[in-house]
Coordinates of C-alpha atoms and ligand atoms in Angstrom, one line a residue:
M1 CA -33.7 -21.1 -5.6
S2 CA -30.1 -22.2 -4.8
Q3 CA -30.7 -25.6 -6.3
T4 CA -32.1 -24.0 -9.4
Y5 CA -29.0 -21.8 -9.6
E6 CA -26.6 -24.7 -9.1
R7 CA -28.4 -26.6 -12.0
W8 CA -28.0 -23.5 -14.1
I9 CA -24.2 -23.4 -13.3
K10 CA -23.9 -27.0 -14.2
W11 CA -25.7 -26.5 -17.5
R12 CA -23.7 -23.4 -18.4
N13 CA -20.4 -25.0 -17.6
D14 CA -21.1 -28.2 -19.5
A15 CA -22.0 -26.0 -22.5
L16 CA -19.0 -23.7 -22.2
A17 CA -16.6 -26.7 -21.8
N18 CA -17.9 -28.3 -25.0
P19 CA -15.4 -27.8 -27.9
K20 CA -18.1 -28.1 -30.5
L21 CA -20.1 -25.3 -28.9
Q22 CA -16.9 -23.2 -28.5
R23 CA -16.3 -23.6 -32.2
F24 CA -19.8 -22.6 -33.0
L25 CA -19.8 -19.5 -30.7
A26 CA -16.5 -18.4 -32.3
S27 CA -17.8 -18.8 -35.8
F28 CA -21.4 -17.6 -35.6
P29 CA -21.4 -13.8 -36.4
L30 CA -23.7 -12.8 -33.5
T31 CA -21.7 -14.6 -30.8
R32 CA -18.2 -14.2 -32.3
P33 CA -17.5 -10.8 -30.5
V34 CA -18.5 -12.4 -27.1
A35 CA -16.4 -15.4 -27.8
N36 CA -13.4 -13.3 -28.7
A37 CA -13.8 -11.1 -25.6
K38 CA -13.8 -14.2 -23.5
A39 CA -10.7 -15.5 -25.3
R40 CA -8.9 -12.2 -24.6
Q41 CA -9.9 -12.3 -21.0
T42 CA -8.7 -15.9 -20.5
F43 CA -5.5 -15.1 -22.4
G44 CA -5.0 -12.0 -20.1
I45 CA -5.1 -14.4 -17.1
V46 CA -2.9 -17.0 -18.7
S47 CA -0.2 -14.5 -19.7
G48 CA -0.4 -12.1 -16.8
F49 CA 2.9 -13.1 -15.4
V50 CA 4.7 -12.5 -18.7
S51 CA 3.3 -8.9 -18.9
S52 CA 4.3 -8.3 -15.3
Q53 CA 7.9 -9.4 -16.2
I54 CA 8.0 -7.2 -19.3
M55 CA 7.1 -4.3 -17.0
Q56 CA 9.7 -5.4 -14.4
A57 CA 12.4 -5.4 -17.1
C58 CA 11.4 -1.9 -18.2
I59 CA 11.6 -0.6 -14.6
E60 CA 14.8 -2.4 -13.8
L61 CA 16.5 -1.1 -16.9
D62 CA 15.0 2.4 -16.3
L63 CA 13.6 2.4 -19.8
L64 CA 10.6 4.6 -19.1
E65 CA 12.9 7.4 -17.7
L66 CA 15.3 6.8 -20.6
L67 CA 12.6 7.5 -23.1
R68 CA 10.9 10.3 -21.2
P69 CA 12.8 13.2 -23.0
A70 CA 12.7 11.8 -26.5
P71 CA 12.3 8.6 -28.6
L72 CA 15.4 6.5 -29.3
S73 CA 16.4 3.7 -31.7
A74 CA 16.7 0.1 -30.5
E75 CA 20.5 0.3 -31.1
A76 CA 20.8 3.4 -28.8
I77 CA 18.7 1.8 -26.1
A78 CA 20.6 -1.5 -26.4
A79 CA 23.9 0.4 -25.9
R80 CA 22.5 2.4 -22.9
C81 CA 21.1 -0.8 -21.2
D82 CA 24.1 -2.9 -22.1
L83 CA 22.0 -5.6 -23.8
P84 CA 22.2 -7.4 -27.2
V85 CA 20.3 -5.5 -29.9
D86 CA 18.0 -8.4 -30.9
A87 CA 17.0 -9.0 -27.3
T88 CA 16.4 -5.3 -26.8
L89 CA 14.2 -5.3 -29.8
T90 CA 12.1 -8.1 -28.4
L91 CA 11.7 -6.3 -25.2
L92 CA 10.8 -3.0 -26.9
K93 CA 8.2 -4.6 -29.1
A94 CA 6.8 -6.5 -26.1
A95 CA 6.6 -3.3 -24.0
S96 CA 4.9 -1.6 -27.0
A97 CA 2.4 -4.4 -27.2
I98 CA 1.2 -3.7 -23.7
N99 CA 1.3 0.1 -24.1
L100 CA 4.2 0.9 -21.9
L101 CA 6.1 2.0 -25.0
E102 CA 5.1 3.0 -28.5
T103 CA 6.7 2.0 -31.8
L104 CA 7.1 4.9 -34.1
R105 CA 6.8 4.6 -37.9
D106 CA 10.6 5.2 -38.4
G107 CA 11.3 2.2 -36.1
R108 CA 12.3 4.2 -33.0
F109 CA 10.6 3.8 -29.7
A110 CA 8.8 6.4 -27.6
L111 CA 7.3 6.3 -24.1
G112 CA 3.8 4.8 -24.3
G113 CA 0.6 6.2 -22.6
D114 CA 0.6 3.6 -19.8
G115 CA 4.4 4.0 -19.3
A116 CA 4.0 7.8 -18.9
A117 CA 1.2 7.3 -16.4
M118 CA 3.5 5.1 -14.4
L119 CA 6.2 7.7 -14.3
G120 CA 3.7 10.1 -12.7
N121 CA 3.4 7.7 -9.8
P122 CA 6.8 6.5 -8.5
G123 CA 5.2 4.2 -5.9
I124 CA 4.1 1.9 -8.8
A125 CA 7.7 1.3 -9.8
E126 CA 8.7 0.5 -6.2
M127 CA 5.8 -2.0 -6.0
I128 CA 6.8 -3.6 -9.2
M129 CA 10.4 -4.2 -8.0
H130 CA 9.0 -5.4 -4.7
H131 CA 6.9 -8.0 -6.6
R132 CA 10.1 -10.1 -7.1
A133 CA 9.5 -11.3 -3.5
L134 CA 5.9 -12.1 -4.1
Y135 CA 6.6 -14.0 -7.4
L136 CA 9.3 -16.1 -5.7
D137 CA 6.7 -17.2 -3.2
L138 CA 4.0 -17.7 -5.9
A139 CA 6.4 -19.7 -8.1
D140 CA 4.9 -22.8 -6.4
P141 CA 1.4 -21.7 -5.4
V142 CA 0.3 -25.1 -4.3
A143 CA 3.3 -25.4 -1.9
L144 CA 2.4 -22.0 -0.5
L145 CA -1.2 -23.2 0.0
R146 CA -0.1 -26.5 1.6
R147 CA 2.0 -24.8 4.2
G148 CA -1.0 -22.5 5.0
G149 CA 0.8 -19.3 3.8
G150 CA 3.9 -17.5 5.0
G151 CA 7.3 -19.1 5.3
G152 CA 8.8 -17.5 2.2
T153 CA 10.4 -14.3 0.9
L154 CA 7.5 -12.0 1.6
A155 CA 7.1 -13.2 5.2
N156 CA 10.7 -12.0 5.7
F157 CA 10.1 -8.7 4.0
W158 CA 7.2 -7.9 6.3
T159 CA 8.5 -8.8 9.8
Y160 CA 6.5 -6.6 12.1
G161 CA 7.8 -6.2 15.6
G162 CA 11.3 -7.7 14.9
D163 CA 14.4 -5.9 15.8
D164 CA 16.0 -5.7 12.4
Q165 CA 16.3 -2.0 11.4
A166 CA 17.0 -2.9 7.8
I167 CA 13.6 -4.7 7.5
A168 CA 11.7 -1.8 9.0
E169 CA 13.5 0.6 6.7
R170 CA 12.7 -1.5 3.6
Y171 CA 9.0 -1.9 4.1
S172 CA 8.6 1.7 5.4
T173 CA 10.3 3.1 2.3
L174 CA 8.0 1.1 0.1
M175 CA 4.9 2.2 2.0
A176 CA 6.0 5.8 1.9
A177 CA 6.5 5.7 -1.8
S178 CA 3.0 4.5 -2.5
Q179 CA 1.4 6.7 0.2
P180 CA 0.8 9.8 -2.0
M181 CA -1.8 7.9 -4.1
I182 CA -3.6 7.0 -0.9
A183 CA -3.3 10.2 1.1
G184 CA -4.8 12.4 -1.6
Q185 CA -7.8 10.2 -2.0
V186 CA -8.5 9.9 1.7
L187 CA -8.2 13.6 2.3
D188 CA -10.4 14.4 -0.7
A189 CA -13.0 11.9 0.4
Y190 CA -13.3 13.0 4.1
T191 CA -12.9 16.5 5.5
L192 CA -10.9 16.9 8.7
R193 CA -12.5 20.3 9.4
G194 CA -13.8 20.3 12.9
H195 CA -11.4 17.6 14.2
P196 CA -8.8 19.1 16.6
R197 CA -6.7 16.0 17.2
L198 CA -5.7 13.1 15.0
L199 CA -3.9 9.9 15.8
D200 CA -2.5 7.8 12.9
I201 CA -2.0 4.2 14.1
G202 CA 0.5 2.2 12.1
G203 CA 1.4 5.5 10.4
G204 CA 4.7 4.2 9.0
E205 CA 7.3 6.9 8.2
G206 CA 4.7 9.6 8.5
A207 CA 4.0 10.2 4.8
F208 CA 0.2 10.3 5.4
L209 CA 0.6 12.8 8.3
A210 CA 3.0 14.9 6.3
E211 CA 0.2 15.4 3.7
V212 CA -2.4 16.0 6.5
A213 CA -0.1 18.7 7.9
V214 CA 0.0 20.5 4.6
R215 CA -3.8 20.5 4.2
W216 CA -4.8 21.0 7.8
P217 CA -2.0 22.8 9.5
Q218 CA -4.0 23.6 12.6
L219 CA -4.6 19.9 13.4
D220 CA -2.7 18.4 16.4
L221 CA -1.1 15.2 15.0
T222 CA 0.2 12.0 16.7
L223 CA 1.7 9.0 14.9
F224 CA 1.9 5.6 16.6
D225 CA 4.0 2.7 15.1
L226 CA 6.5 0.1 16.2
P227 CA 9.5 1.8 17.8
M228 CA 11.9 1.3 14.9
V229 CA 9.4 2.7 12.4
A230 CA 8.4 5.5 14.8
A231 CA 12.0 6.6 15.0
R232 CA 12.1 7.0 11.2
A233 CA 8.8 8.9 11.3
G234 CA 10.2 11.2 14.0
E235 CA 13.1 12.2 11.7
R236 CA 10.7 12.8 8.8
L237 CA 8.0 14.7 10.6
G238 CA 10.1 16.8 13.0
T239 CA 7.9 19.2 14.9
K240 CA 4.9 18.5 12.7
A241 CA 3.7 15.7 14.8
R242 CA 4.2 13.9 18.1
V243 CA 5.6 10.4 17.5
V244 CA 5.0 7.5 19.9
G245 CA 6.7 4.1 19.5
G246 CA 4.9 1.0 20.7
S247 CA 2.8 -2.0 19.6
F248 CA -1.0 -1.8 19.3
I249 CA -1.1 -5.4 20.4
D250 CA 0.8 -5.0 23.7
D251 CA 0.8 -1.3 24.5
P252 CA -1.9 1.3 25.3
L253 CA -2.8 3.7 22.5
P254 CA -1.9 7.4 22.9
E255 CA -5.0 9.2 24.4
G256 CA -6.7 12.4 23.5
A257 CA -7.4 12.2 19.7
D258 CA -11.0 12.7 18.5
I259 CA -10.2 11.0 15.2
I260 CA -8.1 7.9 14.7
T261 CA -6.9 6.7 11.3
L262 CA -5.9 3.2 10.3
I263 CA -4.4 3.5 6.8
R264 CA -3.6 0.1 5.2
V265 CA -3.2 -1.5 8.6
L266 CA -6.1 -3.8 9.3
H267 CA -5.8 -6.0 6.2
D268 CA -2.3 -7.0 7.4
H269 CA -3.7 -8.8 10.5
D270 CA -5.7 -11.9 11.2
D271 CA -9.2 -11.4 12.6
G272 CA -8.3 -11.8 16.3
V273 CA -5.6 -9.0 16.1
A274 CA -7.8 -6.8 13.9
Q275 CA -10.8 -7.1 16.1
A276 CA -8.8 -6.4 19.3
L277 CA -7.3 -3.3 17.6
L278 CA -10.8 -2.0 16.7
N279 CA -11.9 -2.6 20.3
K280 CA -8.9 -0.7 21.6
V281 CA -9.5 2.2 19.2
Y282 CA -13.1 2.3 20.3
N283 CA -12.0 2.6 23.9
A284 CA -9.3 5.3 23.1
L285 CA -11.9 7.6 21.4
P286 CA -14.2 10.0 23.3
P287 CA -18.0 9.8 22.8
R288 CA -18.8 10.9 19.1
G289 CA -15.1 10.3 18.3
T290 CA -14.4 9.1 14.7
L291 CA -12.4 6.2 13.3
L292 CA -11.3 6.4 9.6
I293 CA -10.3 3.1 7.9
A294 CA -8.6 3.4 4.5
E295 CA -7.4 0.3 2.6
P296 CA -8.1 -1.7 -0.5
M297 CA -11.2 -3.8 0.2
A298 CA -12.5 -7.1 -1.2
Q299 CA -15.5 -7.3 -3.6
T300 CA -14.8 -3.8 -4.9
P301 CA -17.1 -3.3 -7.9
G302 CA -15.1 -3.3 -11.1
A303 CA -11.9 -4.4 -9.2
R304 CA -12.8 -7.8 -7.8
A305 CA -9.5 -9.3 -9.0
M306 CA -7.7 -6.8 -6.7
G307 CA -9.4 -7.9 -3.5
H308 CA -9.6 -11.6 -3.1
G309 CA -7.4 -12.2 -6.1
Y310 CA -4.3 -10.0 -5.7
F311 CA -4.5 -9.2 -1.9
G312 CA -5.8 -12.6 -1.0
M313 CA -2.7 -14.3 -2.4
Y314 CA -0.3 -11.5 -1.4
L315 CA -1.4 -11.6 2.3
L316 CA -1.4 -15.4 2.2
A317 CA 2.3 -15.3 1.1
M318 CA 3.0 -12.7 3.8
G319 CA 1.6 -15.1 6.3
S320 CA -0.9 -12.8 8.0
G321 CA -4.1 -10.9 7.4
R322 CA -6.7 -11.1 4.7
P323 CA -8.6 -8.7 2.4
R324 CA -12.0 -7.8 3.9
T325 CA -15.2 -6.7 2.3
P326 CA -16.8 -3.4 3.5
D327 CA -19.6 -5.5 5.1
E328 CA -17.1 -7.7 7.0
L329 CA -15.4 -4.5 8.3
K330 CA -18.7 -3.0 9.2
S331 CA -19.7 -6.0 11.3
M332 CA -16.3 -6.0 13.1
L333 CA -16.9 -2.3 13.8
A334 CA -20.4 -3.0 15.2
K335 CA -18.9 -5.7 17.4
A336 CA -16.4 -3.2 18.8
G337 CA -19.3 -0.9 19.7
F338 CA -19.3 1.7 16.9
S339 CA -22.8 3.1 16.4
S340 CA -22.7 4.6 13.0
V341 CA -20.6 3.1 10.2
R342 CA -20.5 4.2 6.5
L343 CA -18.5 3.6 3.4
I344 CA -17.7 6.8 1.6
S345 CA -16.6 7.1 -2.0
T346 CA -13.0 7.5 -3.1
R347 CA -11.6 8.4 -6.5
T348 CA -10.0 5.1 -7.2
P349 CA -11.6 2.4 -5.1
L350 CA -9.2 -0.1 -6.6
T351 CA -6.4 1.3 -4.5
C352 CA -8.3 2.5 -1.5
R353 CA -11.8 2.6 0.0
V354 CA -12.7 4.5 3.1
I355 CA -15.0 3.6 6.0
I356 CA -16.0 6.2 8.7
A357 CA -17.2 4.9 12.0
T358 CA -18.5 7.0 14.9
R359 CA -18.3 6.0 18.5
Ligands
SAM1 C1 1.2 -1.7 5.5 S1 2.0 -0.6 6.5 C2 1.1 0.9 6.3 C3 1.8 2.2 6.7 C4 1.1 3.5 6.5 N1 -0.1 3.5 7.3 C5 0.8 3.6 5.0 O1 -0.4 3.4 4.6 O2 1.7 3.9 4.3 C6 1.5 -1.1 8.1 C7 2.1 -0.4 9.3 O3 1.6 -0.9 10.5 C8 2.7 -1.0 11.4 N2 2.5 -2.0 12.4 C9 2.4 -3.4 12.2 N3 2.2 -4.0 13.4 C10 2.1 -3.0 14.3 C11 1.9 -3.1 15.7 N4 1.7 -4.2 16.4 N5 1.9 -1.9 16.4 C12 2.1 -0.7 15.8 N6 2.3 -0.6 14.4 C13 2.3 -1.8 13.7 C14 3.9 -1.3 10.5 O4 5.2 -1.0 11.2 C15 3.6 -0.5 9.3 O5 4.2 0.8 9.4

């Protein structure tokens, strides 16, 4: 079976790489739409960086906000952004071509559909600006691969456990900005009714717990994170939650919760650390206690480029962790001792999937 499949791959690839066949597929009426769709897909990959940078220019120049109230002419936009008019026009047309803006018949520019959707989610703009660090590391992808990951700008951005307050503040602010699009999905996917005590490990500045407190005010909440991050969470959460500073690698976990959450935590860590954390969580839970894992996962149907594509390279640049498939997480959970493990559906699996495990 596998040899037959390999022979088929070889035959298919020889055919697709043949320029004569390519010309035929593009000119024959029945195959032309397929050939064009493939060409568009390939061009999307080839030009992806340019589209990202068009988007970055729009965010950095605050163009989307500028056009939120009403359309403007290129001249007015150029004056507001302090750019030459011709260059501004190039950017405005480029941003219209990828639907961030829209060119009106009278030549002015309005906010486009995708641009408006981005305004509704400020976390996206923060992520786009943060991509400067990722793209610096990816400017030479082979060098990054040869050094086995890390060692660049992103590794300095995510320095867990260091004593630099500014670093903790930078990554915690970024995480808090993107947390609303995660918290809503998690809390819609899984009801916390019936759980008296929740512990959020690696809870960052407390953005997730702040949302939990709104929806489930009777829940007793504890956040655990590295001391410098926990201090920020304490300021944000006030009396809404108990905040404990420590490392899940070296310190014991706070006791007493019947549900523990790991939101966008596991994928940051290599297998050894991630498995040790799951074992620790298992031991900290009472019998029938629950673990909720929420993070983007590899091999997500319809979003495969997000998992091993985006997060694979992102975490490589960061120098720690890897995206995991639900099955990989399930087998790690079984190894930790969890008896029942299930993947539950979320609204936008591209940004977050949820696994519920019971001790
Ligand atoms: C990617 S952030 C996610 C934050 C938050 N859960 C969210 O989704 O917005 C990972 C968090 O894990 C924390 N963390 C990393 N290593 C840790 C450790 N050894 N012990 C405790 N927390 C840690 C970081 O400080 C950070 O707040």
